[in-house]
CSV table of N, CA and C and ligand atoms in Angstrom, one decimal:
chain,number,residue,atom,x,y,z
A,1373,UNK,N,-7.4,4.3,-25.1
A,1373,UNK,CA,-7.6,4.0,-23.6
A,1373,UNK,C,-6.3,4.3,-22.8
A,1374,UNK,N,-6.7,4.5,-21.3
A,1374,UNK,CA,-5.7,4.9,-20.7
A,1374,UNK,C,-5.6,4.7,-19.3
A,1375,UNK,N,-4.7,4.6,-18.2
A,1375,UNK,CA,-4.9,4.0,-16.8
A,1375,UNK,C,-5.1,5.7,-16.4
A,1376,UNK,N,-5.8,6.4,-15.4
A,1376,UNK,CA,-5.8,7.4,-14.8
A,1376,UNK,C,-5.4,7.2,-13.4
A,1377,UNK,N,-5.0,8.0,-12.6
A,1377,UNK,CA,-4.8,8.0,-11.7
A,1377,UNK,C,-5.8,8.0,-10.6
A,1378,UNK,N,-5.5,7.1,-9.3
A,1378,UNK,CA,-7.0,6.6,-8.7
A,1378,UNK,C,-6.5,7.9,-7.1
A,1379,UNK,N,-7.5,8.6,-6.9
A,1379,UNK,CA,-7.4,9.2,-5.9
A,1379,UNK,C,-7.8,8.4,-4.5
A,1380,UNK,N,-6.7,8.7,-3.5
A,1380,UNK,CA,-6.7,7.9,-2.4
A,1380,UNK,C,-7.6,9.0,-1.1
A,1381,UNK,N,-7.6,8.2,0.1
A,1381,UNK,CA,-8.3,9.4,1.5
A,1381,UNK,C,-7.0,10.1,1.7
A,1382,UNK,N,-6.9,11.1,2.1
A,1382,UNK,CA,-8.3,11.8,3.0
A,1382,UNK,C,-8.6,13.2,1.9
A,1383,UNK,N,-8.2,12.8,0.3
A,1383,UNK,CA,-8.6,13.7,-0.8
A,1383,UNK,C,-10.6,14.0,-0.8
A,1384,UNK,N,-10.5,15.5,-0.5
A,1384,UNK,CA,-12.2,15.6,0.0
A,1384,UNK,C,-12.8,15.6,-1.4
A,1385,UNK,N,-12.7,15.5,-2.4
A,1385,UNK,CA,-13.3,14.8,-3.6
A,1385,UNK,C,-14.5,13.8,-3.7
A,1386,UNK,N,-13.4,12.4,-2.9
A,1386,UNK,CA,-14.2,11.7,-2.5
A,1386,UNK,C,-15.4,11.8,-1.5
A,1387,UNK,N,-15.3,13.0,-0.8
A,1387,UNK,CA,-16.7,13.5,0.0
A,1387,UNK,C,-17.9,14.2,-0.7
A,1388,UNK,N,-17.7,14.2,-1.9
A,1388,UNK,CA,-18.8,14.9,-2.9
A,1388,UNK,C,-19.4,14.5,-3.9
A,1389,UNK,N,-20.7,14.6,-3.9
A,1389,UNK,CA,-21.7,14.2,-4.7
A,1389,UNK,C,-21.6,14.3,-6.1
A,1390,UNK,N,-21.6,13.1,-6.8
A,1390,UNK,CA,-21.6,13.1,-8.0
A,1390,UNK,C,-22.8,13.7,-9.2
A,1391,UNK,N,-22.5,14.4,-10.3
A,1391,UNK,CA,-24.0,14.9,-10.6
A,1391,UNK,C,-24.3,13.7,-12.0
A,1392,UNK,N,-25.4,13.5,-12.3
A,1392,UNK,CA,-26.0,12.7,-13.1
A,1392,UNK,C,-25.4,12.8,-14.6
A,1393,UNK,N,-25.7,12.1,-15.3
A,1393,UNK,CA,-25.3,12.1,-16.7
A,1393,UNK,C,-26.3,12.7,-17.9
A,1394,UNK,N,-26.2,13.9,-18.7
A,1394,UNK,CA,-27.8,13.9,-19.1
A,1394,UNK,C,-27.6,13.3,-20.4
A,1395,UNK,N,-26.3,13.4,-21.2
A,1395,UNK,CA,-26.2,12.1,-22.2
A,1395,UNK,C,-24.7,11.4,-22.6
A,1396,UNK,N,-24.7,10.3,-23.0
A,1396,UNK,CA,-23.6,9.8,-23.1
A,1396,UNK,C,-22.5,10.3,-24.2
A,1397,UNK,N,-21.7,11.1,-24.2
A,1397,UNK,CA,-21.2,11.6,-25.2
A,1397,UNK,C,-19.8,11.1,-25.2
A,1398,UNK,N,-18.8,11.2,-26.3
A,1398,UNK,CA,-17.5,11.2,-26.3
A,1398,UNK,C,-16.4,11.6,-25.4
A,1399,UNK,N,-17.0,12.1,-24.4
A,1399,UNK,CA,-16.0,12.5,-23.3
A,1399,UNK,C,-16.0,11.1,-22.2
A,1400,UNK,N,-17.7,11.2,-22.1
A,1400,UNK,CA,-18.5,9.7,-21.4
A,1400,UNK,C,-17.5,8.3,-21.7
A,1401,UNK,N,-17.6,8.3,-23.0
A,1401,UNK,CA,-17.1,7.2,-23.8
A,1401,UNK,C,-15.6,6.6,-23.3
A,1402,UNK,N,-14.8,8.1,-23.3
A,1402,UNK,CA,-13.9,7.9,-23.2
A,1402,UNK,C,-13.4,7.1,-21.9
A,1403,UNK,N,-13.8,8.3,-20.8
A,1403,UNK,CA,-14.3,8.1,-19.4
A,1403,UNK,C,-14.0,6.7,-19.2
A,1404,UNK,N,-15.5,6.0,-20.0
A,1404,UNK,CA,-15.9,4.8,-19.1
A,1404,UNK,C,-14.6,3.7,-19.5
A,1405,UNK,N,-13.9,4.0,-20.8
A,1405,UNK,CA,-13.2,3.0,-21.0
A,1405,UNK,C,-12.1,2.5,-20.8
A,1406,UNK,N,-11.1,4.4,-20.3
A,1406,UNK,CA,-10.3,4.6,-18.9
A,1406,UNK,C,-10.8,4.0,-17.6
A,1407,UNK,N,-12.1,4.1,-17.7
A,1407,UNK,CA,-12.4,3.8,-15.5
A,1407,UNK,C,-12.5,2.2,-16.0
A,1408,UNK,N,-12.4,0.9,-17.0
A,1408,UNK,CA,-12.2,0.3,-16.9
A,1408,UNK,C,-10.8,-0.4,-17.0
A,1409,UNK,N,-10.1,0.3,-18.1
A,1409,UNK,CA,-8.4,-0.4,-18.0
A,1409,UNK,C,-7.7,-0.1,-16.5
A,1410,UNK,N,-8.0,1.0,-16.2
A,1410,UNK,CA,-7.5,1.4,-14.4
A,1410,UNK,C,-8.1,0.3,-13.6
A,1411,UNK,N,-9.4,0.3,-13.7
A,1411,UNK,CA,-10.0,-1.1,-12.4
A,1411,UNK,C,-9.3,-2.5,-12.9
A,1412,UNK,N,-9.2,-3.4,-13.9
A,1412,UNK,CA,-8.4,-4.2,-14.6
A,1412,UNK,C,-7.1,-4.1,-14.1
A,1413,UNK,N,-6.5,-2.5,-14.5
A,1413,UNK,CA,-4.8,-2.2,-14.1
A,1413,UNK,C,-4.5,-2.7,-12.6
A,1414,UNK,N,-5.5,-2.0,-11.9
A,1414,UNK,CA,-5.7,-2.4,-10.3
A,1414,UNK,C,-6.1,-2.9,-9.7
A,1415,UNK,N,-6.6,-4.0,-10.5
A,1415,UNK,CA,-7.1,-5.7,-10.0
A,1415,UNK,C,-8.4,-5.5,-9.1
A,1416,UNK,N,-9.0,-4.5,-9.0
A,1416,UNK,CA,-10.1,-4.1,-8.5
A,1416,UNK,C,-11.6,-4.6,-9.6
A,1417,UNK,N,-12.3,-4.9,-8.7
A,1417,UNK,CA,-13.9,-5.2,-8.8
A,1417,UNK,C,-14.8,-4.1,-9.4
A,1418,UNK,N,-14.4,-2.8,-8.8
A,1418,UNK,CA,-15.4,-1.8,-9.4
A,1418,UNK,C,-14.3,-0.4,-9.4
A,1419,UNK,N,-15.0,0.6,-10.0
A,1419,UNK,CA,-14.5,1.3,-10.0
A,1419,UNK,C,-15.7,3.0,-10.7
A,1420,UNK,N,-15.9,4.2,-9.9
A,1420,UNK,CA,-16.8,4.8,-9.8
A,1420,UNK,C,-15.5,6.2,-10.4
A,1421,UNK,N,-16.4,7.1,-11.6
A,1421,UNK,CA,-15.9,7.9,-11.8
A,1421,UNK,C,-14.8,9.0,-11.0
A,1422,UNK,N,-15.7,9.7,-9.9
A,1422,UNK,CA,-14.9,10.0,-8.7
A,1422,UNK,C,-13.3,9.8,-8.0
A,1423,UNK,N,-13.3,8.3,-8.0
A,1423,UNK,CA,-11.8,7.8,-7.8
A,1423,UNK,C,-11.1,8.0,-8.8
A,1424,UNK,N,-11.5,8.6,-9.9
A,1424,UNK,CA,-10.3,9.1,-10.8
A,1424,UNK,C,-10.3,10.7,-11.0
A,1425,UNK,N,-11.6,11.4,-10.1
A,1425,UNK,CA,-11.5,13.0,-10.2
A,1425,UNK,C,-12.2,13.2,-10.9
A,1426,UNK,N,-13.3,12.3,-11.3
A,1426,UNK,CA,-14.4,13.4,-12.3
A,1426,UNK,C,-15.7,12.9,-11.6
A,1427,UNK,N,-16.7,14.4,-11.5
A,1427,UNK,CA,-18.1,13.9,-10.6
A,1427,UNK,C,-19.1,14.0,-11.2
A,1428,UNK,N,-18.8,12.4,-11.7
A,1428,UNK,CA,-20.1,11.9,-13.0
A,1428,UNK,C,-21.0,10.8,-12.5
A,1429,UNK,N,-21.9,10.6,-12.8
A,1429,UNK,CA,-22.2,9.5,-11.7
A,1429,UNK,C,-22.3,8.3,-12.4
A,1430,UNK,N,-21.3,8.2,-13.1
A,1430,UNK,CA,-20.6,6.7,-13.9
A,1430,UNK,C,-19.7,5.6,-13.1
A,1431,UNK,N,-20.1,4.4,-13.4
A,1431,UNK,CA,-19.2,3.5,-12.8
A,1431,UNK,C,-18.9,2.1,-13.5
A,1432,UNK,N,-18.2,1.5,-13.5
A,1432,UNK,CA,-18.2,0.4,-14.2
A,1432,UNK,C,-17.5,-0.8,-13.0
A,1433,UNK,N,-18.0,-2.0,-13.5
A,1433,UNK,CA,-17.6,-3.3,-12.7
A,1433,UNK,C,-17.3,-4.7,-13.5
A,1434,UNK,N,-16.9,-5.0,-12.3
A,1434,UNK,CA,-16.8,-6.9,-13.1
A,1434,UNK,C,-16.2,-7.6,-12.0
A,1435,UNK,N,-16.9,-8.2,-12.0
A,1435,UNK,CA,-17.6,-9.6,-10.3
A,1435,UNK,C,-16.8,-11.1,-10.8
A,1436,UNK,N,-16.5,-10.9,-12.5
A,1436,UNK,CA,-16.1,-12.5,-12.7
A,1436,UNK,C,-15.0,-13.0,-12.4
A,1437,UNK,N,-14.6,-14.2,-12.1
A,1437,UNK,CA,-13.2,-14.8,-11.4
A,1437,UNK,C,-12.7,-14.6,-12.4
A,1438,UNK,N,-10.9,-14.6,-12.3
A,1438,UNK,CA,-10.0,-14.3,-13.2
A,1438,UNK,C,-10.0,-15.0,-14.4
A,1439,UNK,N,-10.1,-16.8,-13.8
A,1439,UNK,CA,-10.0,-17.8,-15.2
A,1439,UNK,C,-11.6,-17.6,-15.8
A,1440,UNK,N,-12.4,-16.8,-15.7
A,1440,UNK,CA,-13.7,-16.7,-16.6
A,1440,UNK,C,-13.7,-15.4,-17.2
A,1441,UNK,N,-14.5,-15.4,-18.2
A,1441,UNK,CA,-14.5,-14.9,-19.0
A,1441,UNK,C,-14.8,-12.8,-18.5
A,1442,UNK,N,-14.5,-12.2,-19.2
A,1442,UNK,CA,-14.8,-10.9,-18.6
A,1442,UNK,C,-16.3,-10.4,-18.5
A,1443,UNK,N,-16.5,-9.8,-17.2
A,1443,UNK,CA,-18.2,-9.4,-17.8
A,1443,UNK,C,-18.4,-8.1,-16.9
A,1444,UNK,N,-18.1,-7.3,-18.2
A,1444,UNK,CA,-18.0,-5.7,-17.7
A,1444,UNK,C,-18.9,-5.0,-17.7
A,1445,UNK,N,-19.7,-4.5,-16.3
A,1445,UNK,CA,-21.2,-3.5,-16.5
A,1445,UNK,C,-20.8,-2.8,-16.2
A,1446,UNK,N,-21.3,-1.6,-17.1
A,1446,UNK,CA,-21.3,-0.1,-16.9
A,1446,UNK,C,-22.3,0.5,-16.9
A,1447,UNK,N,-22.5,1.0,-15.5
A,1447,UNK,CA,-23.9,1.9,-15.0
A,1447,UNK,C,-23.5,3.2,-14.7
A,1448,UNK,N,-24.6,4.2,-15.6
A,1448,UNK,CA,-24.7,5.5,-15.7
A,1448,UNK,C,-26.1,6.0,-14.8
A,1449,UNK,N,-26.1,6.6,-14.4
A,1449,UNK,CA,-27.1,7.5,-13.3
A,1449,UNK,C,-28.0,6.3,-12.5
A,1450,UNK,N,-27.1,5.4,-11.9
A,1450,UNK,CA,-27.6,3.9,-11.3
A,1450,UNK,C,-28.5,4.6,-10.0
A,1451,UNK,N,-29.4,3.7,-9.8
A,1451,UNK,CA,-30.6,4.1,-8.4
A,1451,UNK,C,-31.1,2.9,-8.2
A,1452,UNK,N,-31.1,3.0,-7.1
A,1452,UNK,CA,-31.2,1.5,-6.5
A,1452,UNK,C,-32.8,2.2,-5.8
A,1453,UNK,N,-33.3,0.5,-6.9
A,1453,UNK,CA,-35.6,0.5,-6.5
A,1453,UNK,C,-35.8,-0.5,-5.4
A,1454,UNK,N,-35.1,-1.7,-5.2
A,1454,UNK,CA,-35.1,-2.3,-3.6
A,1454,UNK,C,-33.9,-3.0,-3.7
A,1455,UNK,N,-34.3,-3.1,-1.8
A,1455,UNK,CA,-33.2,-3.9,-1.1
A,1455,UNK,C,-33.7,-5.5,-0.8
A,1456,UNK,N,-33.2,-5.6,-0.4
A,1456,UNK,CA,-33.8,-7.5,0.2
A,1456,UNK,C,-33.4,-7.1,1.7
A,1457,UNK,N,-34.4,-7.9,2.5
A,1457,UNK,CA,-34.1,-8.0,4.2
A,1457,UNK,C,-33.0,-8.6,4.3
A,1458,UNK,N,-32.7,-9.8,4.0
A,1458,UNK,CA,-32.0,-10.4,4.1
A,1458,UNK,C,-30.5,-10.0,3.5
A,1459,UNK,N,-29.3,-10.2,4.3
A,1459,UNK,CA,-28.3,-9.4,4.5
A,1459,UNK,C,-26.9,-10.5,4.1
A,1460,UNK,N,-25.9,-9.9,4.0
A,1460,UNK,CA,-25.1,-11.0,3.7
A,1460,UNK,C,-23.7,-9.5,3.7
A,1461,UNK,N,-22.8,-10.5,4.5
A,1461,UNK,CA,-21.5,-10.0,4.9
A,1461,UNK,C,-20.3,-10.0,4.1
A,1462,UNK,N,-19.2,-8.9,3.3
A,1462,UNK,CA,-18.0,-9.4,2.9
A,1462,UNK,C,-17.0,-8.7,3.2
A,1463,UNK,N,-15.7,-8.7,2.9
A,1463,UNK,CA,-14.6,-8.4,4.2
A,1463,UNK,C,-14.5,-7.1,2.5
A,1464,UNK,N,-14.6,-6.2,2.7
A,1464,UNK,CA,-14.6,-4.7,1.2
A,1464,UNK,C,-13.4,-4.3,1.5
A,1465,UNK,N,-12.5,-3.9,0.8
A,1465,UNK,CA,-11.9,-3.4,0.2
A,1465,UNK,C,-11.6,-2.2,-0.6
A,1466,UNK,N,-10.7,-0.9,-0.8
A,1466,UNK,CA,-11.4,0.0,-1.5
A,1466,UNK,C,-10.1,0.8,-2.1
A,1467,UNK,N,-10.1,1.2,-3.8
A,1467,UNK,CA,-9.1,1.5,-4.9
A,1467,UNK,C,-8.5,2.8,-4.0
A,1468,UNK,N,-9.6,3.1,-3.6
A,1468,UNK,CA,-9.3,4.5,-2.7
A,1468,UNK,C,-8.7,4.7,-1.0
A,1469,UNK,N,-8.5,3.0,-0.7
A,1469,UNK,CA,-8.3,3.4,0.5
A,1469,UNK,C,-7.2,1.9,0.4
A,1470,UNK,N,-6.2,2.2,0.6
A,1470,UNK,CA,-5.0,1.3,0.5
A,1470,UNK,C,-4.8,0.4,1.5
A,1471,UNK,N,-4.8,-0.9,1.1
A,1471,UNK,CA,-4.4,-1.8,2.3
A,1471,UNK,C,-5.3,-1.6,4.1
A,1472,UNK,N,-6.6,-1.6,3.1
A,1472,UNK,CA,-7.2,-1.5,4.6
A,1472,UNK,C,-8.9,-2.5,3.7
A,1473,UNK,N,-9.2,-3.6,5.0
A,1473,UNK,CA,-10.5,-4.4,4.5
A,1473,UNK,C,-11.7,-4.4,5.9
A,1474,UNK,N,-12.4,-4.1,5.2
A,1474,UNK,CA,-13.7,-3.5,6.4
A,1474,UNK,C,-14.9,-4.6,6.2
A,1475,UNK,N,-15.3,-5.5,7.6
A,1475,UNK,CA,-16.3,-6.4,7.2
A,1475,UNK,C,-17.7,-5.6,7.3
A,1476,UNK,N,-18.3,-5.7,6.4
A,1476,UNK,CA,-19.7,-4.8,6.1
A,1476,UNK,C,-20.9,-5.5,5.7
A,1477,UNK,N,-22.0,-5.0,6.6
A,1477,UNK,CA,-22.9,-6.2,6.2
A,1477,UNK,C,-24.3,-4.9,5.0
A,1478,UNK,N,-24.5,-5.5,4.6
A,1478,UNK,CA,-25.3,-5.1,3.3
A,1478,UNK,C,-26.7,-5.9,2.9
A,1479,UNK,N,-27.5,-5.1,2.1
A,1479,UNK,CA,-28.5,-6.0,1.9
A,1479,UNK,C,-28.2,-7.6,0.9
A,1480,UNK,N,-28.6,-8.6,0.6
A,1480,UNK,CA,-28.0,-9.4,-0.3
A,1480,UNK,C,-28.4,-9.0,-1.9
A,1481,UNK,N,-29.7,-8.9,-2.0
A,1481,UNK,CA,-30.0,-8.5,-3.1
A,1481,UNK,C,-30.7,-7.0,-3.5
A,1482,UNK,N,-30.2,-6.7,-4.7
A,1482,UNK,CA,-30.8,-5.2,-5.1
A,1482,UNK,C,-31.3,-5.2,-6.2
A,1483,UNK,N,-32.2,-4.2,-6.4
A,1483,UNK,CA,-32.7,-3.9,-8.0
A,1483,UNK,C,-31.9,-2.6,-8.2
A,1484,UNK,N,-31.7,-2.1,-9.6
A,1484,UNK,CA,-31.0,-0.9,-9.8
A,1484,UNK,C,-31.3,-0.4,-11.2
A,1485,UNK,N,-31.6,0.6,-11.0
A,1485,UNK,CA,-32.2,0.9,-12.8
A,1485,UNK,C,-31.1,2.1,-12.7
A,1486,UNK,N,-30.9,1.6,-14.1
A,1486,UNK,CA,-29.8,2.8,-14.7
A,1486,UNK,C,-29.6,2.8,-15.9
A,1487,UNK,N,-28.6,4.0,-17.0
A,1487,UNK,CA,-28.6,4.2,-18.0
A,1487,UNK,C,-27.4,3.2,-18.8
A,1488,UNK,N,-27.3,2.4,-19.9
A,1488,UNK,CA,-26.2,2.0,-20.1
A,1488,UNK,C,-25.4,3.3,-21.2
A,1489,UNK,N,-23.9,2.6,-21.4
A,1489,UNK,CA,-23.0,3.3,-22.4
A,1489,UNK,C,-24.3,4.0,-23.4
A,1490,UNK,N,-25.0,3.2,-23.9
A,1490,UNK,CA,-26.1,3.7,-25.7
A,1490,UNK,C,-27.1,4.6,-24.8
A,1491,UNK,N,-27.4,5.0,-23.8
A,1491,UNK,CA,-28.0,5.6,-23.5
A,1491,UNK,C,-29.4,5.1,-23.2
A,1492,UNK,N,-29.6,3.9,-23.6
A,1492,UNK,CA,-30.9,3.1,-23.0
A,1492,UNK,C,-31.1,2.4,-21.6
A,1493,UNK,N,-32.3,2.8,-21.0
A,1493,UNK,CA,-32.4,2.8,-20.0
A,1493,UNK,C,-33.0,0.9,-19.2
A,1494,UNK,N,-32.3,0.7,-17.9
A,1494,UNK,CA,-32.2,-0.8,-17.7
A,1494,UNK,C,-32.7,-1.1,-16.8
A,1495,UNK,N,-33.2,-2.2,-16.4
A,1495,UNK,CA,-32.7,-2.4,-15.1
A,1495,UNK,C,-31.7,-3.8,-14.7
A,1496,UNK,N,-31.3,-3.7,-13.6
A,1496,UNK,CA,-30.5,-5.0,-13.1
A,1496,UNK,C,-30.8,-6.0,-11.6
A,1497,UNK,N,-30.7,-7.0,-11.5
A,1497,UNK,CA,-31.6,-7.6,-10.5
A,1497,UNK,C,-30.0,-8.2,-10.0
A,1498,UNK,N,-29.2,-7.9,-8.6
A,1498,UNK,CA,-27.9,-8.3,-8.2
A,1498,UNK,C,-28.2,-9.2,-7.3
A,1499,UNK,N,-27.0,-10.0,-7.0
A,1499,UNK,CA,-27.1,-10.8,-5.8
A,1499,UNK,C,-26.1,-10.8,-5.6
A,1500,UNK,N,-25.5,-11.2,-4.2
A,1500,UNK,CA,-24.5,-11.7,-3.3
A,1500,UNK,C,-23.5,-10.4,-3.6
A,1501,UNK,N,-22.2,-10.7,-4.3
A,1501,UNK,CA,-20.9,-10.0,-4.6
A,1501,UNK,C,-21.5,-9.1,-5.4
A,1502,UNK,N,-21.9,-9.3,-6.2
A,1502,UNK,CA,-22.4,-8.3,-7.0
A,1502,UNK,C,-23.1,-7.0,-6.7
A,1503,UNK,N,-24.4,-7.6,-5.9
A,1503,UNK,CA,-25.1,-6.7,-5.1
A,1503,UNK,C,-24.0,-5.8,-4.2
A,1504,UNK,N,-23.3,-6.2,-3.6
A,1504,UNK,CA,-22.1,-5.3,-2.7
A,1504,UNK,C,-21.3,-4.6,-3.4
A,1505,UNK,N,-20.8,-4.8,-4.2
A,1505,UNK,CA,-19.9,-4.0,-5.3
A,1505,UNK,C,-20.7,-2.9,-5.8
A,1506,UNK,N,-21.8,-3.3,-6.2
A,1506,UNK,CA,-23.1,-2.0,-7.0
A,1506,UNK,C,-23.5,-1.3,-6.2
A,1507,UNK,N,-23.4,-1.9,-4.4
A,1507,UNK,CA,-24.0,-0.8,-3.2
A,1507,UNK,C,-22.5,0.4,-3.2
A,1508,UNK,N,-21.5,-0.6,-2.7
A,1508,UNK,CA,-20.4,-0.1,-2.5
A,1508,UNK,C,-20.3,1.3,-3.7
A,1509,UNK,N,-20.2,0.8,-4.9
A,1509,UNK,CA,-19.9,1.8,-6.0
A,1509,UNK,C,-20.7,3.0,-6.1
A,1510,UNK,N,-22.0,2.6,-5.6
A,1510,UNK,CA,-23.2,3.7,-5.4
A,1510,UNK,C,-22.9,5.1,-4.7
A,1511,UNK,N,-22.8,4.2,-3.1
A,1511,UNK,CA,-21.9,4.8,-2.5
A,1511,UNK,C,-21.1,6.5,-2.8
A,1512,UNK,N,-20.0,5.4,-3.4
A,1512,UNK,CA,-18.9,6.5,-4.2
A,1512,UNK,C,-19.1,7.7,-4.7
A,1513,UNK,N,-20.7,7.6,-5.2
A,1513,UNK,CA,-21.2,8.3,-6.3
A,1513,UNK,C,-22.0,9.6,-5.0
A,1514,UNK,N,-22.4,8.9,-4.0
A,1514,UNK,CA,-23.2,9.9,-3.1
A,1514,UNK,C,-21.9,10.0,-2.1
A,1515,UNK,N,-20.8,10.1,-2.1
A,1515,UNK,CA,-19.4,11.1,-1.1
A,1515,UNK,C,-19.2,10.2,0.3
A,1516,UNK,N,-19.6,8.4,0.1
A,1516,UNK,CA,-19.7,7.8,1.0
A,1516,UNK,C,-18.8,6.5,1.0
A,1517,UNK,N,-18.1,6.5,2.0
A,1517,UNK,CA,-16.5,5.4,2.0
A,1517,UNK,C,-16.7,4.4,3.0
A,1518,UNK,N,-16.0,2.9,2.3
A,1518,UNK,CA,-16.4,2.1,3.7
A,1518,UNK,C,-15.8,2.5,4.9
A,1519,UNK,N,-15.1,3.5,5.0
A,1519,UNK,CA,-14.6,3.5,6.2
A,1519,UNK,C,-15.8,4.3,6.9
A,1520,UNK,N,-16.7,5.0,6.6
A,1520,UNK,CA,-17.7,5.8,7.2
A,1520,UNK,C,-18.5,4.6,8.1
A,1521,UNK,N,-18.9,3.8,7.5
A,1521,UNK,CA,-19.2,2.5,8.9
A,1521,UNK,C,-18.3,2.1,9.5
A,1522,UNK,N,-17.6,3.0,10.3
A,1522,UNK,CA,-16.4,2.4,11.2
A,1522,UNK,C,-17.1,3.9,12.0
A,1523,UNK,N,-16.1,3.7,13.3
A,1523,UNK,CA,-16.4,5.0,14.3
A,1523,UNK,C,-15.3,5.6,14.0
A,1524,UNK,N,-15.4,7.1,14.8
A,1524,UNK,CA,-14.5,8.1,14.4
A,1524,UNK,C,-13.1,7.5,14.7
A,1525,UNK,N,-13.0,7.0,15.8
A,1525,UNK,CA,-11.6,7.1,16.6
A,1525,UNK,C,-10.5,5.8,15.3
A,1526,UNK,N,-11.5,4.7,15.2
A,1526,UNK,CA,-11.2,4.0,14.0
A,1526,UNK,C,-11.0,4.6,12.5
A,1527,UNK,N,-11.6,5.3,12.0
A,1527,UNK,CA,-11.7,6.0,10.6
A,1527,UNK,C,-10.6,7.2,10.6
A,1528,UNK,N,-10.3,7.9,11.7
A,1528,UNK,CA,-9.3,8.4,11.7
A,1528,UNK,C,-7.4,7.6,11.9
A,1529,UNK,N,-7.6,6.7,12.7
A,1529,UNK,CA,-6.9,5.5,12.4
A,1529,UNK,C,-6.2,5.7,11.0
A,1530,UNK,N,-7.5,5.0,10.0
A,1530,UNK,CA,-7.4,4.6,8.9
A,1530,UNK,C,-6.8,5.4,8.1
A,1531,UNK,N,-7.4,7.1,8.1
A,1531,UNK,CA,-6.5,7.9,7.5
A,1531,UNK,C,-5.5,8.3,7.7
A,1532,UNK,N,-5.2,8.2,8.7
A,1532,UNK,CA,-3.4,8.6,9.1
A,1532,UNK,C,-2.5,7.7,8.6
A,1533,UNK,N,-2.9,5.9,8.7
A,1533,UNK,CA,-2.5,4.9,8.1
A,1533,UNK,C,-2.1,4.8,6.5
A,1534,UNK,N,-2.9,5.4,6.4
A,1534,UNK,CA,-3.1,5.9,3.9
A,1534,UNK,C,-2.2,7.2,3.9
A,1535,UNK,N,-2.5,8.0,5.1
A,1535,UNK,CA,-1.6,9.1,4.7
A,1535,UNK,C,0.0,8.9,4.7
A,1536,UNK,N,0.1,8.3,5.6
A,1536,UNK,CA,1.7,7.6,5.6
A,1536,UNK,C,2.5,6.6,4.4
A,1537,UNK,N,1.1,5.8,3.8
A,1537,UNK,CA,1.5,5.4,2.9
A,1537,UNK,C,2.0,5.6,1.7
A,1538,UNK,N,0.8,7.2,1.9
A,1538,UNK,CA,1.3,7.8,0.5
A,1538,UNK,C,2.8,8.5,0.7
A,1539,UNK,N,3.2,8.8,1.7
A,1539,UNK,CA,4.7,9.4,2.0
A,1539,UNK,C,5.6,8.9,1.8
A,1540,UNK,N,5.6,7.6,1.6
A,1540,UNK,CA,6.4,6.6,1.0
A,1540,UNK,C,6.5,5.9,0.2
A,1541,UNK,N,6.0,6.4,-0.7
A,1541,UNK,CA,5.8,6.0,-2.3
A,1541,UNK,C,6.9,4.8,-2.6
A,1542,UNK,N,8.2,4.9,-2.8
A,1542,UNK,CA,8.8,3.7,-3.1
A,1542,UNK,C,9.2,2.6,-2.2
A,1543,UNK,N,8.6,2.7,-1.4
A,1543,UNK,CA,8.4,1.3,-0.4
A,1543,UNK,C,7.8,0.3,-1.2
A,1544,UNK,N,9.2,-0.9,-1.0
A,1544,UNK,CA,8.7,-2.4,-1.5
A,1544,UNK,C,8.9,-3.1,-0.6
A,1545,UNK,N,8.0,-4.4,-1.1
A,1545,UNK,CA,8.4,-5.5,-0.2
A,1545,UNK,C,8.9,-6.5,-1.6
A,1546,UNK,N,10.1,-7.5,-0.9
A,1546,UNK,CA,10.3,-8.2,-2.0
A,1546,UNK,C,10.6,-9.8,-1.1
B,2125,NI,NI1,-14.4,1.8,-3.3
């Protein structure tokens, strides 16, 4: 296992569609086990192949509080079968977009059928945090950032703000 490097905006990577998985092989394997030591490394909730430069449509997550136990899902060629009307708000966050939180409102519950790591096929019934993390990560997978629900004059904001940050790599605060 290994931490990869998580690609930030305004890298147009992240603007492109991820293509499906047709089987899970040793490259997959590998993949998914990197895109989890990096989301863990970076105290992040989820984490979608793409933010580390490969366009697979893999992602793995984990919703559980720190003092609980780990509970890591990894969804391969995920598709979401419904939404719920009912909507529910959380302030998101993104591996790929530095020190910036966007309040977004989303459906509350989703269904999502997808392939796990063995290649058998699932489904998953989300709610609340969960549900947002799995839309969010989806997302990822189809070239789409929370900052895109923002307006232009804001979203460009936001990238000039990440771009500067990256220019200053050893900036601390202590
Ligand atoms: Ni993200």
């Amino acid at each position: 296992m290994a931490t990869r490097e998580i690609i930030t905006i305004p890298d147009e990577i992240l603007k492109k569609t991820s293509d499906p998985i047709e089987k899970v092989g040793v490259n997959e394997k590998k993949l998914i086990n990197d895109l989890f030591e990096t989301m863990y490394d970076s105290k992040g909730i989820g984490l979608a192949a793409v933010q580390v430069g490969i366009l697979k449509r893999i992602l793995v997550i984990d919703v559980s509080n720190k003092d609980e136990k780990k509970q890591p899902i990894v969804l391969i060629n995920p598709i979401i079968k419904n939404l719920s009307k009912e909507m529910s708000v959380y302030e998101e966050g993104c591996l790929s977009i530095p020190e910036t939180y966007i309040e977004i409102e989303r459906p509350k519950i989703c269904e999502i059928e997808y392939i796990d790591e063995k290649g058998t096929k699932k489904n998953l019934k989300c709610d609340g945090l969960l549900s947002t993390c799995v839309q969010h990560e989806i997302n990822h997978l189809d070239g789409k950032l929370i900052i895109d629900h923002l307006s232009k004059l804001k979203k460009d904001f936001i990238i000039k703000k990440v771009s500067k940050i990256k220019k200053n790599p050893d900036r601390i605060i202590v």
